């Protein structure tokens, strides 16, 4: 299965138009149809039913399942790619509560730069209540949990 086929499918369902999908990705409309056919072959089922009189379509049950899960799959692939890139660039992201960060960061950053030659820093002030959700929403690894 091609990832791009899944991207086309999700966009197709979102905008309900083969033409608009093709225009959005700068490909021909038959390319979108072929992409849909590859997905149907991959899953061995029909994903949509076309109504040629109104130039529209509706999702079959298998299409609804694929659409429901396509966003999750694409998000997971993007997060995986980002995580892999972070291992290549040796990105380190730390989260502190504002009161603690002001105390620890000035001493921590010079020490870390001795061990990591191309240390870059990104500092986020997310506030006390949203620190845990910040790590979850951005798919970051959490070393320790915030104390409630």
PDB file of N, CA, C and O in Angstrom, residues 5 13 15 19 39 48 54 57 70 81 104-105 134 146:
ATOM      1  N   UNK A   5      -1.702   7.011  -1.263  1.00  0.00           N
ATOM      2  CA  UNK A   5      -3.067   6.578  -1.563  1.00  0.00           C
ATOM      3  C   UNK A   5      -3.990   6.856  -0.378  1.00  0.00           C
ATOM      4  O   UNK A   5      -5.134   7.288  -0.549  1.00  0.00           O
ATOM      5  N   UNK A  13     -12.544  11.989   0.751  1.00  0.00           N
ATOM      6  CA  UNK A  13     -13.737  11.887   1.591  1.00  0.00           C
ATOM      7  C   UNK A  13     -14.039  13.239   2.244  1.00  0.00           C
ATOM      8  O   UNK A  13     -15.190  13.655   2.315  1.00  0.00           O
ATOM      9  N   UNK A  15     -13.425  16.277   1.110  1.00  0.00           N
ATOM     10  CA  UNK A  15     -13.958  17.292   0.190  1.00  0.00           C
ATOM     11  C   UNK A  15     -15.041  16.762  -0.752  1.00  0.00           C
ATOM     12  O   UNK A  15     -15.672  17.549  -1.461  1.00  0.00           O
ATOM     13  N   UNK A  19     -12.318  15.745  -8.471  1.00  0.00           N
ATOM     14  CA  UNK A  19     -11.667  16.868  -9.147  1.00  0.00           C
ATOM     15  C   UNK A  19     -10.931  17.765  -8.161  1.00  0.00           C
ATOM     16  O   UNK A  19      -9.774  18.124  -8.377  1.00  0.00           O
ATOM     17  N   UNK A  39      -6.224   0.988  -3.268  1.00  0.00           N
ATOM     18  CA  UNK A  39      -6.690   0.744  -1.898  1.00  0.00           C
ATOM     19  C   UNK A  39      -7.736  -0.366  -1.873  1.00  0.00           C
ATOM     20  O   UNK A  39      -7.715  -1.237  -0.997  1.00  0.00           O
ATOM     21  N   UNK A  48     -16.135   2.805  -1.903  1.00  0.00           N
ATOM     22  CA  UNK A  48     -17.178   3.801  -2.189  1.00  0.00           C
ATOM     23  C   UNK A  48     -18.152   3.262  -3.225  1.00  0.00           C
ATOM     24  O   UNK A  48     -17.850   2.312  -3.945  1.00  0.00           O
ATOM     25  N   UNK A  54     -25.363  12.176 -10.289  1.00  0.00           N
ATOM     26  CA  UNK A  54     -25.107  13.403  -9.522  1.00  0.00           C
ATOM     27  C   UNK A  54     -23.610  13.674  -9.346  1.00  0.00           C
ATOM     28  O   UNK A  54     -23.239  14.632  -8.665  1.00  0.00           O
ATOM     29  N   UNK A  57     -20.494  10.425  -4.547  1.00  0.00           N
ATOM     30  CA  UNK A  57     -20.240   9.081  -4.051  1.00  0.00           C
ATOM     31  C   UNK A  57     -20.595   9.038  -2.579  1.00  0.00           C
ATOM     32  O   UNK A  57     -20.743  10.067  -1.928  1.00  0.00           O
ATOM     33  N   UNK A  70      -7.878   6.311   8.989  1.00  0.00           N
ATOM     34  CA  UNK A  70      -6.832   6.903   8.141  1.00  0.00           C
ATOM     35  C   UNK A  70      -6.111   8.046   8.851  1.00  0.00           C
ATOM     36  O   UNK A  70      -4.880   8.141   8.793  1.00  0.00           O
ATOM     37  N   UNK A  81       7.989   9.418  11.962  1.00  0.00           N
ATOM     38  CA  UNK A  81       9.007  10.086  11.144  1.00  0.00           C
ATOM     39  C   UNK A  81       9.706  11.176  11.956  1.00  0.00           C
ATOM     40  O   UNK A  81      10.934  11.287  11.934  1.00  0.00           O
ATOM     41  N   UNK A 104      16.456  25.740  37.277  1.00  0.00           N
ATOM     42  CA  UNK A 104      17.325  24.687  36.751  1.00  0.00           C
ATOM     43  C   UNK A 104      17.972  24.987  35.402  1.00  0.00           C
ATOM     44  O   UNK A 104      19.108  24.588  35.162  1.00  0.00           O
ATOM     45  N   UNK A 105      17.250  25.628  34.494  1.00  0.00           N
ATOM     46  CA  UNK A 105      17.765  25.802  33.130  1.00  0.00           C
ATOM     47  C   UNK A 105      19.103  26.532  33.053  1.00  0.00           C
ATOM     48  O   UNK A 105      19.982  26.107  32.294  1.00  0.00           O
ATOM     49  N   UNK A 134       0.682  18.847  27.166  1.00  0.00           N
ATOM     50  CA  UNK A 134       1.650  19.332  26.183  1.00  0.00           C
ATOM     51  C   UNK A 134       2.509  18.171  25.683  1.00  0.00           C
ATOM     52  O   UNK A 134       2.702  18.002  24.495  1.00  0.00           O
ATOM     53  N   UNK A 146       4.260  15.113  36.087  1.00  0.00           N
ATOM     54  CA  UNK A 146       4.088  16.261  36.965  1.00  0.00           C
ATOM     55  C   UNK A 146       3.341  15.852  38.234  1.00  0.00           C
ATOM     56  O   UNK A 146       2.509  14.957  38.203  1.00  0.00           O
TER      57      UNK A 146
END
